XYZ file of C-alpha atoms in Angstrom:
682
model
C 17.534 26.606 2.080
C 18.582 25.487 5.220
C 21.551 26.955 6.803
C 24.646 24.839 7.026
C 26.605 23.819 10.293
C 29.692 22.504 11.228
C 28.463 19.637 13.211
C 30.393 16.381 12.344
C 28.750 13.376 10.592
C 27.585 10.489 12.808
C 30.585 8.325 11.439
C 32.676 8.425 8.805
C 33.873 5.438 6.638
C 37.411 5.507 8.179
C 36.192 6.096 11.773
C 34.360 2.599 12.182
C 35.658 -1.231 11.501
C 33.817 -2.285 8.221
C 31.540 -5.080 8.740
C 32.600 -8.668 7.298
C 31.679 -9.298 3.836
C 28.305 -11.100 3.426
C 28.536 -14.702 3.167
C 28.087 -16.000 -0.509
C 24.312 -16.338 -1.592
C 23.145 -13.969 1.244
C 20.291 -11.675 -0.262
C 20.865 -8.041 -0.453
C 18.429 -6.797 -3.090
C 14.650 -7.076 -4.196
C 13.854 -8.209 -7.751
C 10.280 -8.590 -8.692
C 7.875 -8.574 -11.699
C 4.427 -7.282 -11.764
C 1.973 -8.500 -14.407
C -0.994 -6.397 -15.112
C -4.034 -7.164 -16.983
C -6.181 -4.725 -18.810
C -9.588 -5.628 -19.878
C -12.422 -3.690 -22.033
C -15.728 -4.989 -22.644
C -18.458 -3.217 -24.417
C -21.808 -4.799 -23.548
C -25.386 -4.412 -24.683
C -28.120 -5.267 -21.941
C -25.417 -4.605 -19.084
C -28.075 -3.728 -16.534
C -30.537 -6.630 -17.326
C -31.471 -8.423 -14.355
C -29.253 -11.568 -14.265
C -26.654 -10.233 -16.619
C -23.375 -11.369 -15.060
C -20.969 -9.308 -17.247
C -20.329 -6.673 -14.424
C -20.705 -9.231 -11.615
C -17.920 -11.372 -12.818
C -15.382 -8.204 -12.979
C -15.903 -7.762 -9.098
C -13.455 -10.595 -8.575
C -15.489 -12.492 -5.894
C -16.240 -9.209 -3.987
C -19.060 -9.559 -1.165
C -19.457 -5.707 -0.567
C -19.357 -2.890 -2.977
C -19.227 0.856 -2.750
C -20.567 2.172 -6.232
C -19.913 5.986 -7.308
C -22.234 7.847 -9.897
C -22.631 11.280 -11.335
C -26.631 11.345 -12.098
C -29.786 9.700 -10.444
C -30.470 7.646 -13.360
C -27.118 6.152 -13.059
C -27.598 5.638 -9.045
C -31.076 3.741 -10.084
C -29.413 1.306 -12.508
C -26.666 0.631 -10.150
C -28.926 0.119 -7.103
C -31.415 -2.122 -9.092
C -28.480 -4.150 -10.558
C -26.452 -4.670 -7.220
C -29.918 -5.107 -5.118
C -30.611 -8.121 -7.655
C -27.541 -9.865 -6.751
C -27.664 -8.943 -3.023
C -31.386 -10.454 -2.730
C -29.867 -13.627 -4.053
C -27.064 -13.907 -1.645
C -24.231 -13.030 -4.132
C -23.434 -9.805 -2.491
C -23.463 -9.141 1.218
C -23.862 -5.284 0.957
C -23.731 -2.598 -1.411
C -23.821 1.315 -0.938
C -24.498 3.413 -3.914
C -23.595 7.213 -3.433
C -23.571 10.246 -6.075
C -20.361 11.924 -6.144
C -21.867 15.283 -5.449
C -22.953 13.933 -2.054
C -19.629 13.105 -1.057
C -17.835 16.444 -0.390
C -18.663 18.105 2.888
C -18.505 21.926 3.416
C -15.686 21.245 6.321
C -13.737 18.815 4.166
C -13.728 19.214 0.195
C -11.138 16.404 -0.451
C -13.181 13.955 -2.704
C -10.663 11.248 -2.177
C -10.824 11.205 1.643
C -14.857 11.523 1.155
C -14.930 8.249 -1.034
C -12.394 6.439 1.455
C -14.790 7.183 4.479
C -17.745 6.017 2.274
C -15.760 2.838 1.733
C -15.367 2.426 5.560
C -19.047 3.145 6.142
C -19.741 0.505 3.491
C -17.566 -1.914 5.456
C -15.274 -2.673 2.323
C -12.339 -4.945 3.088
C -9.120 -5.927 0.995
C -11.081 -8.426 -1.159
C -14.251 -6.105 -1.845
C -14.650 -3.673 -4.746
C -15.360 -0.152 -5.902
C -17.592 0.636 -9.043
C -17.713 3.748 -10.698
C -20.302 4.920 -13.087
C -19.251 8.600 -13.589
C -17.588 11.367 -15.695
C -13.591 11.956 -15.535
C -13.369 13.864 -12.544
C -15.580 11.272 -10.374
C -13.771 8.408 -12.075
C -10.533 9.663 -11.154
C -11.196 10.321 -7.521
C -12.763 6.669 -7.206
C -10.213 4.861 -8.653
C -7.204 6.713 -6.937
C -9.131 6.015 -3.735
C -9.633 2.366 -4.462
C -5.842 2.014 -5.355
C -4.902 3.336 -1.875
C -7.620 1.847 0.146
C -6.009 -0.780 2.363
C -3.329 -0.507 -0.160
C -5.113 -1.604 -2.903
C -8.730 -2.460 -3.660
C -10.168 -3.530 -6.927
C -12.194 -0.954 -8.883
C -14.266 -1.316 -12.018
C -15.089 1.583 -14.428
C -18.476 1.733 -16.118
C -18.824 4.298 -19.005
C -21.721 5.482 -20.870
C -20.135 8.222 -22.780
C -17.050 8.722 -24.904
C -15.228 11.192 -23.202
C -14.945 9.384 -19.876
C -14.034 6.135 -21.899
C -11.124 7.912 -23.540
C -10.100 9.357 -20.170
C -9.922 5.998 -18.618
C -7.708 4.777 -21.377
C -5.394 7.529 -20.696
C -5.297 6.661 -16.910
C -5.105 2.983 -17.160
C -1.566 3.157 -15.505
C -1.606 6.132 -13.271
C -4.494 8.463 -11.924
C -4.209 11.833 -10.323
C -7.106 13.541 -8.419
C -7.723 15.397 -5.141
C -6.474 18.576 -3.410
C -3.513 18.552 -3.239
C -3.263 16.389 -6.210
C -2.445 12.825 -5.381
C -1.378 10.008 -7.822
C -1.577 6.627 -7.601
C -0.591 3.453 -9.811
C -3.499 1.373 -10.632
C -3.510 -2.479 -11.229
C -5.537 -4.789 -13.332
C -7.799 -2.003 -14.716
C -11.311 -3.049 -15.844
C -13.368 -1.016 -18.164
C -17.024 -1.745 -19.107
C -19.215 0.263 -21.680
C -22.736 0.518 -21.371
C -23.604 0.240 -25.178
C -27.346 0.649 -24.806
C -27.281 4.040 -22.948
C -24.461 5.568 -24.949
C -26.148 4.912 -28.287
C -29.460 5.721 -27.058
C -28.631 9.332 -26.341
C -30.790 11.123 -28.796
C -29.036 14.662 -28.261
C -26.478 15.755 -31.053
C -22.836 15.172 -30.468
C -21.611 17.305 -27.650
C -18.531 19.443 -27.958
C -16.468 17.346 -25.729
C -17.461 14.026 -27.705
C -16.603 15.909 -30.991
C -13.113 16.628 -29.415
C -12.769 12.906 -28.508
C -13.756 11.701 -31.971
C -11.594 14.230 -33.867
C -8.687 12.814 -31.868
C -9.457 9.271 -32.814
C -9.853 10.496 -36.534
C -6.219 11.275 -36.426
C -5.118 7.796 -35.951
C -7.893 5.722 -37.567
C -8.570 6.225 -41.212
C -11.596 3.967 -40.994
C -13.343 6.118 -38.705
C -12.519 9.197 -41.003
C -14.109 7.449 -44.011
C -17.244 6.545 -41.924
C -17.899 10.106 -40.793
C -18.199 11.210 -44.356
C -20.913 8.857 -44.639
C -22.923 8.977 -41.378
C -24.653 11.896 -39.651
C -26.897 10.349 -37.098
C -25.587 10.578 -33.555
C -25.962 6.862 -32.726
C -24.072 5.910 -35.895
C -21.093 8.313 -35.070
C -20.886 7.221 -31.466
C -21.084 3.577 -32.853
C -18.220 4.299 -35.287
C -16.185 5.783 -32.681
C -16.614 2.643 -30.308
C -15.380 0.548 -33.169
C -12.268 2.814 -33.564
C -11.345 2.604 -30.003
C -11.537 -1.171 -30.136
C -9.378 -1.032 -33.502
C -6.787 1.351 -31.593
C -6.584 -0.701 -28.621
C -5.738 -3.843 -30.579
C -3.000 -1.899 -32.473
C -1.357 0.272 -29.778
C -2.656 -1.054 -26.438
C -3.943 1.052 -23.508
C -2.014 3.597 -21.818
C -0.103 4.785 -25.026
C 0.487 8.491 -24.496
C 0.498 9.136 -28.227
C -2.952 7.795 -28.698
C -4.802 8.158 -25.446
C -3.662 11.686 -24.114
C -5.218 13.580 -21.458
C -8.772 14.698 -22.797
C -9.208 18.275 -23.918
C -11.776 20.309 -21.842
C -15.141 20.511 -23.202
C -15.876 24.003 -25.014
C -18.901 25.867 -26.123
C -17.501 25.982 -29.943
C -19.950 25.111 -32.544
C -19.929 21.379 -33.702
C -17.994 20.531 -36.540
C -19.411 17.458 -37.484
C -22.556 17.192 -40.109
C -25.787 17.969 -38.632
C -27.835 14.876 -38.178
C -30.157 13.979 -41.505
C -32.415 11.926 -39.600
C -33.752 11.411 -36.017
C -31.878 8.139 -35.535
C -30.363 5.331 -37.543
C -33.703 3.878 -38.616
C -36.069 1.022 -37.563
C -34.625 -2.634 -36.812
C -31.029 -1.000 -36.332
C -28.901 -2.978 -33.828
C -25.687 -2.053 -32.737
C -22.437 -4.187 -33.402
C -20.578 -4.687 -30.175
C -16.706 -5.146 -30.751
C -15.088 -8.102 -29.201
C -13.478 -7.665 -25.633
C -9.797 -6.341 -25.371
C -7.355 -7.833 -23.416
C -3.773 -6.750 -22.722
C -0.850 -7.498 -20.379
C 1.674 -5.128 -18.950
C 5.060 -6.401 -17.186
C 6.901 -4.005 -15.001
C 10.000 -5.079 -13.340
C 11.021 -3.556 -10.072
C 13.799 -3.722 -7.583
C 16.257 -1.935 -5.267
C 19.232 -2.803 -3.322
C 19.508 -3.044 0.697
C 22.995 -1.650 1.195
C 24.936 -1.835 4.485
C 27.530 0.878 4.877
C 29.101 2.792 7.599
C 29.112 6.501 7.818
C 26.144 6.901 5.693
C 25.749 10.680 6.233
C 29.353 11.445 5.772
C 29.831 13.941 3.039
C 32.309 11.562 1.260
C 30.232 8.392 1.521
C 30.186 6.816 -1.752
C 27.082 4.827 -1.197
C 24.933 7.730 -0.591
C 26.519 9.855 -3.137
C 25.764 7.063 -5.872
C 21.922 7.671 -5.577
C 22.181 11.472 -5.513
C 22.801 12.495 -9.203
C 24.811 15.796 -10.117
C 22.467 18.825 -10.189
C 19.670 17.078 -8.272
C 17.617 19.078 -5.792
C 17.104 17.158 -2.536
C 14.201 17.256 0.123
C 15.661 15.478 3.028
C 12.767 14.506 5.944
C 14.477 13.632 8.996
C 13.224 12.323 12.272
C 14.294 15.161 14.906
C 14.893 12.732 17.968
C 18.635 13.381 17.679
C 20.139 16.877 17.059
C 23.335 15.059 16.031
C 21.654 13.134 13.371
C 19.781 16.299 11.953
C 23.067 18.327 12.141
C 25.096 15.573 10.439
C 22.527 15.501 7.529
C 22.626 19.249 6.987
C 26.460 19.009 7.032
C 26.440 16.197 4.427
C 24.065 17.948 1.960
C 25.454 21.297 2.512
C 29.237 20.023 1.381
C 27.794 18.338 -1.652
C 26.268 21.608 -2.604
C 29.350 23.731 -1.948
C 31.171 20.762 -4.084
C 28.810 21.340 -6.938
C 27.101 18.011 -6.762
C 23.651 19.003 -5.698
C 21.823 22.088 -7.019
C 20.041 22.692 -3.739
C 18.719 21.020 -0.754
C 16.231 21.425 2.135
C 16.220 19.689 5.498
C 12.561 19.287 6.943
C 12.732 18.182 10.607
C 9.773 16.449 11.690
C 8.562 14.952 15.048
C 7.866 11.141 14.849
C 4.955 10.148 16.853
C 2.421 7.128 16.829
C -0.294 9.740 15.919
C 1.752 11.857 13.332
C 1.321 9.402 10.444
C -1.833 10.723 8.908
C -3.181 11.644 5.807
C -3.314 15.463 6.952
C 0.526 15.221 7.769
C 0.897 13.706 4.300
C -0.979 16.308 2.865
C 1.289 19.168 4.346
C 4.480 17.543 3.085
C 3.058 16.874 -0.471
C 2.265 20.529 -0.590
C 6.082 21.140 0.429
C 7.107 18.822 -2.404
C 5.073 20.345 -4.821
C 5.999 24.071 -3.889
C 10.028 22.754 -4.301
C 8.931 21.866 -7.688
C 10.526 18.547 -7.293
C 10.575 16.041 -10.495
C 12.048 12.806 -11.553
C 15.688 14.093 -11.462
C 15.513 15.207 -8.074
C 15.565 13.044 -4.665
C 13.347 12.835 -1.673
C 15.673 11.503 1.350
C 13.808 10.052 4.276
C 15.955 9.634 7.316
C 14.213 8.249 10.629
C 12.335 5.274 11.859
C 9.279 3.337 10.605
C 6.921 6.144 10.989
C 8.939 8.768 8.861
C 9.923 6.009 6.477
C 6.157 5.146 5.881
C 5.259 8.877 5.616
C 7.712 10.153 3.238
C 7.112 6.815 1.346
C 3.540 7.564 0.901
C 4.005 10.952 -0.165
C 6.585 9.717 -2.728
C 4.171 7.392 -3.999
C 1.270 10.034 -4.312
C 3.560 12.892 -5.640
C 2.494 13.521 -9.299
C 6.088 14.696 -10.060
C 7.397 11.002 -9.718
C 10.407 11.817 -7.679
C 12.286 8.874 -6.395
C 13.019 8.416 -2.800
C 15.785 6.857 -0.684
C 15.443 5.229 2.876
C 18.006 5.716 5.582
C 16.425 3.952 8.574
C 17.858 5.152 11.994
C 15.844 2.627 14.306
C 16.266 -1.184 14.336
C 12.694 -1.638 13.417
C 13.241 0.492 10.323
C 16.546 -1.308 9.757
C 15.016 -4.532 9.433
C 11.279 -4.042 8.767
C 10.109 -0.887 7.410
C 13.176 0.037 5.543
C 13.192 -3.229 3.534
C 9.629 -3.510 2.437
C 7.472 -2.332 -0.282
C 4.630 -1.213 1.858
C 3.839 2.658 2.623
C 1.164 4.100 4.386
C -0.671 6.736 6.797
C -3.500 6.689 9.057
C -7.277 8.102 8.615
C -9.633 8.675 11.237
C -7.570 6.596 13.785
C -7.559 3.418 11.349
C -3.798 2.500 11.090
C -2.438 2.162 7.519
C -5.989 2.799 6.050
C -4.448 4.231 2.892
C -1.137 3.214 1.343
C 0.730 1.748 -1.591
C 3.431 -0.369 -2.736
C 6.260 1.937 -3.646
C 9.719 0.718 -3.800
C 12.642 3.089 -2.862
C 15.669 3.688 -5.059
C 17.366 2.020 -2.289
C 17.631 1.310 1.430
C 20.940 2.351 3.024
C 21.646 0.568 6.371
C 24.047 1.927 8.769
C 24.334 -0.028 12.118
C 25.921 3.182 13.564
C 22.464 4.801 14.176
C 21.713 2.206 16.702
C 24.067 3.814 19.273
C 21.647 6.609 19.227
C 18.524 4.576 20.359
C 17.096 4.348 23.531
C 16.935 0.812 24.990
C 13.297 0.561 24.486
C 13.359 1.221 20.755
C 16.265 -1.204 20.465
C 14.030 -3.910 22.338
C 11.210 -3.221 19.538
C 13.428 -3.767 16.763
C 14.393 -7.327 18.334
C 10.663 -8.042 18.426
C 10.761 -7.657 14.510
C 13.709 -9.754 14.194
C 12.345 -12.634 16.444
C 9.018 -12.485 14.270
C 10.877 -12.998 10.903
C 13.299 -15.637 12.651
C 10.506 -17.750 13.816
C 8.933 -18.077 10.538
C 12.010 -17.923 8.240
C 15.433 -18.343 9.962
C 16.176 -20.799 12.667
C 19.794 -19.829 12.786
C 18.769 -16.218 13.294
C 16.356 -16.876 16.327
C 19.301 -19.001 17.792
C 21.570 -15.881 17.386
C 19.219 -13.677 19.147
C 18.477 -16.358 21.707
C 22.034 -16.493 22.576
C 23.415 -12.866 22.083
C 20.210 -10.602 22.743
C 21.704 -9.220 25.871
C 24.977 -8.151 24.327
C 24.165 -7.010 20.862
C 24.743 -3.353 21.770
C 28.310 -4.099 23.003
C 31.083 -2.881 20.550
C 32.762 -6.125 20.787
C 29.603 -8.046 19.486
C 29.913 -6.032 16.331
C 30.321 -9.184 14.083
C 27.299 -10.808 15.593
C 25.152 -8.055 15.141
C 26.333 -7.501 11.691
C 25.142 -11.150 11.065
C 21.860 -10.842 13.003
C 20.916 -7.568 10.898
C 21.982 -9.106 7.535
C 20.178 -12.499 8.257
C 16.963 -10.573 9.205
C 17.008 -8.364 6.180
C 17.851 -11.322 3.855
C 14.522 -13.224 5.470
C 12.385 -10.346 4.909
C 13.538 -9.998 1.260
C 12.677 -13.397 0.457
C 9.404 -13.256 2.184
C 8.824 -10.034 -0.101
C 9.693 -11.443 -3.311
C 7.349 -14.334 -2.990
C 4.456 -12.049 -2.659
C 5.655 -8.296 -3.260
C 1.922 -6.861 -3.857
C -0.054 -9.185 -1.527
C -2.004 -10.571 -4.095
C -2.187 -13.729 -1.630
C -3.336 -12.443 1.827
C -1.591 -15.143 3.691
C 1.749 -13.227 4.756
C 4.235 -14.823 7.223
C 5.451 -11.350 7.753
C 2.123 -10.500 9.460
C 3.087 -12.777 12.217
C 2.277 -11.014 15.579
C 0.725 -8.199 13.543
C -2.785 -9.196 13.459
C -2.999 -8.639 17.228
C -0.228 -6.193 17.383
C -2.050 -3.412 15.558
C -5.014 -3.974 17.718
C -3.443 -3.765 20.766
C -1.009 -0.629 19.738
C -4.441 1.036 18.887
C -6.379 -0.041 22.105
C -3.454 0.952 24.371
C -3.764 4.629 22.907
C -0.185 4.045 21.450
C 1.249 3.665 24.886
C 2.528 0.309 23.689
C 5.236 0.913 21.079
C 5.106 -0.876 17.829
C 7.582 -3.571 18.709
C 6.044 -4.102 22.052
C 2.577 -4.586 20.844
C 4.092 -6.935 18.209
C 5.701 -9.150 21.138
C 2.332 -9.433 22.622
C 0.737 -10.281 19.498
C 3.434 -12.975 18.747
C 2.791 -14.612 22.056
C -0.848 -14.824 21.820
C -0.850 -16.096 18.212
C 1.699 -18.933 19.200
C -0.944 -19.745 22.157
C -3.517 -19.961 19.445
C -1.486 -21.719 16.975
C -0.890 -24.292 19.816
C -4.802 -24.647 20.426
C -5.335 -25.084 16.680
C -2.559 -28.033 16.659
C -0.221 -26.049 14.424
C 2.596 -25.257 16.797
C 4.385 -27.417 19.625
C 3.671 -25.917 22.885
C 7.417 -26.236 23.907
C 8.088 -23.811 20.786
C 5.564 -21.495 22.135
C 7.132 -21.586 25.671
C 10.486 -20.737 24.230
C 9.434 -17.880 21.922
C 7.507 -16.331 25.131
C 10.551 -17.068 27.330
C 12.943 -15.190 24.866
C 10.630 -12.296 24.519
C 10.543 -11.743 28.090
C 14.187 -12.092 28.606
C 14.684 -9.378 25.716
C 12.386 -7.271 28.063
C 9.300 -7.131 25.941
C 5.848 -7.554 27.208
C 3.850 -10.697 26.387
C 0.654 -9.378 27.859
C -1.015 -6.098 28.387
C -4.336 -5.292 30.079
C -5.286 -2.660 27.440
C -8.209 -4.529 26.418
C -9.704 -8.090 27.455
C -10.208 -11.420 25.385
C -13.727 -10.449 24.252
C -12.371 -7.113 22.585
C -9.619 -9.220 20.881
C -12.317 -11.543 19.548
C -14.395 -8.637 18.488
C -11.384 -7.023 16.807
C -10.483 -10.355 14.843
C -13.934 -9.598 13.028
C -13.851 -5.828 12.485
C -10.102 -5.347 11.878
C -8.510 -8.621 10.747
C -10.980 -10.326 8.801
C -11.814 -7.163 6.573
C -8.074 -6.675 5.888
C -7.764 -10.428 4.828
C -10.611 -10.825 2.560
C -12.853 -12.520 5.067
C -10.487 -15.118 6.132
C -8.332 -15.153 9.232
C -4.954 -16.395 7.735
C -3.320 -15.894 11.192
C 0.452 -16.282 10.748
C 2.107 -18.745 13.120
C 5.115 -20.608 13.213
C 4.743 -24.450 12.744
C 8.549 -25.260 13.660
C 11.559 -22.991 14.445
C 12.241 -20.904 11.413
C 9.296 -22.739 9.354
C 5.959 -20.395 9.193
C 2.317 -21.591 8.898
C -1.084 -20.194 8.900
C -4.495 -20.833 11.028
C -6.450 -19.864 7.861
C -10.146 -20.116 9.171
C -11.446 -18.583 12.223
C -13.487 -21.494 12.654
C -10.255 -23.486 14.047
C -10.169 -21.254 17.117
C -13.056 -19.901 19.122
C -13.680 -17.292 21.537
C -13.078 -19.725 24.287
C -9.665 -20.610 22.874
C -8.711 -16.739 22.809
C -9.899 -16.408 26.350
C -7.782 -19.173 27.532
C -4.677 -18.049 25.672
C -5.012 -14.461 26.958
C -5.488 -15.793 30.615
C -2.473 -17.898 30.270
C -0.230 -15.029 29.154
C -1.709 -12.943 31.918
C -0.935 -15.456 34.510
C 2.807 -16.068 32.929
C 3.346 -12.222 32.840
C 3.569 -12.190 36.558
C 6.209 -15.269 36.816
C 9.670 -13.850 36.623
C 12.150 -15.195 34.160
C 15.759 -16.041 35.693
C 18.395 -16.378 33.300
C 21.826 -14.791 32.523
C 23.053 -12.920 29.702
C 25.864 -13.766 27.027
C 28.486 -12.945 29.401
C 26.926 -14.630 32.599
C 25.579 -11.378 34.295
C 22.055 -11.519 35.522
C 19.218 -10.541 33.510
C 16.249 -8.741 35.535
C 12.906 -10.256 34.885
C 10.598 -8.392 32.533
C 8.001 -6.355 34.180
C 4.403 -7.572 34.038
C 2.792 -4.761 31.595
C -0.421 -3.119 32.283
C -2.200 0.055 31.613
C -1.342 1.664 34.969
């Protein structure tokens, strides 16, 4: 347990003036519905050349990674997928055996599947296929659920235990070391009836355990087992029982589809087969497809408060239930913030409101949000034994919020988490959204999830602790959402950006923050799980992520986004989407704020290649470049055919030229504002 300290909280509710009440109708919460579709198909002739059953479940994917357990499964998958690749329906497929994925120096199977997907070039609209037993199926489905925050996965089964295990895992899957959990969406299960029923071997102990479990809920199956003994007929009867139970109870019902018991070497209890098979001319019946829908309602408030870390702050207390244990992960950029957090939790413990707490300071850095860092934090969470009644508290900027949110999403104990952003970027962007993620092998946010917090608690008092460059980075995110969502917000930033940190400007800052948060919430509610890959909130980020990486993270995230916005605007002009005067106005504002609009970390040719290697795979093969089409109105350049390498070269050259031209202006109080420097790698 952390030692307590007498350091004061940053601010108590009575120390600072409260912000004005939100205007009527101002949005301050996210409320969304998620509808999942479950589908099970039992199919004969599944691997017959030209059969489209499996192909249609891939959802239009052009690239496929298939994982299997045995060589004969690999041959089936290779032959089937190769048939469609040769006919131009698929661009590429890669089939691997699960045993070949684990490396001696990296036994983590989830990481291995993800790396195989990267090697196969899978993008957001591509798919995973798994034909394997429960362990490999769980690993593959979990990797798919986290890959680029979600990729489609199809499970193919040719034995009963793996089929029943997938019904148990239809909503949540756990695999890996340390154990990771993930919510799956739109599960699709296929049963290879021919292979399952053609097995001449007697019923195995693990099959028998599955069948005995089904008998407890299906009287028809119990009666059939008294009359048949041949393995094929027993397995056929079990398949029929699965279909009946799915129609009656639905998938994911913990009573009917519990975790499968381990296979044992105990002698079989089913009758020994009376004959070698069901007899000549027998053809199995195939149950009709099963489809089911699940509706989940999710939401969380975004609450503005003053002195959020004060021991008597009611907003924070409302989300820390009595008797809870709290793991607080805090960005250690400010000793004052860390001390205030310790003091707040210690006092709650002394007052009996919490059962215990741990404060874990972490150093936030661009390279620190990795899968390895998440694994270390996840082991800490598991070591504390946190469960649903406990809380994880994330206090920091976007990097810490992303890392902690990912750990909360992956923790099998399902412990809720709270966000307390301490940076402007975190307050108006990372703290508000659903997305969490970590980097792997230098690929930004390659693994992630859509995992809502209990709440996002926003305290503008933290902004007084921010270095000026970090504040400017937050303004970049505000300009982003203003350009595509809120013209009034853009005008406020344009007029008051130079004085927003002045205490006298607190009412203006409050309106800016609330408008930025409201605009982001509206954007999120329209497409919370990014089923549509056209996202206005991506404005500036398509190039921004590339520039951030190419600069070796010398460019801060907000700085890279500012350059990305300037470049996207110029390409929007070239594509006829954006009036040039608005592109000029945007670029001028960014430079007046002190943000870069050009950086020489890479040339136009590298950016053009990055569009194909980074942006197109992430957006399902299309560009969907977000650009404003008017002040406060967003649009898209959807096809890369609408712009060319020459357009990108001209836009990049223009930004390079303009970066050397001083911007002369005055601040809100008439004081001169120095021109932004020309940004370079030197």
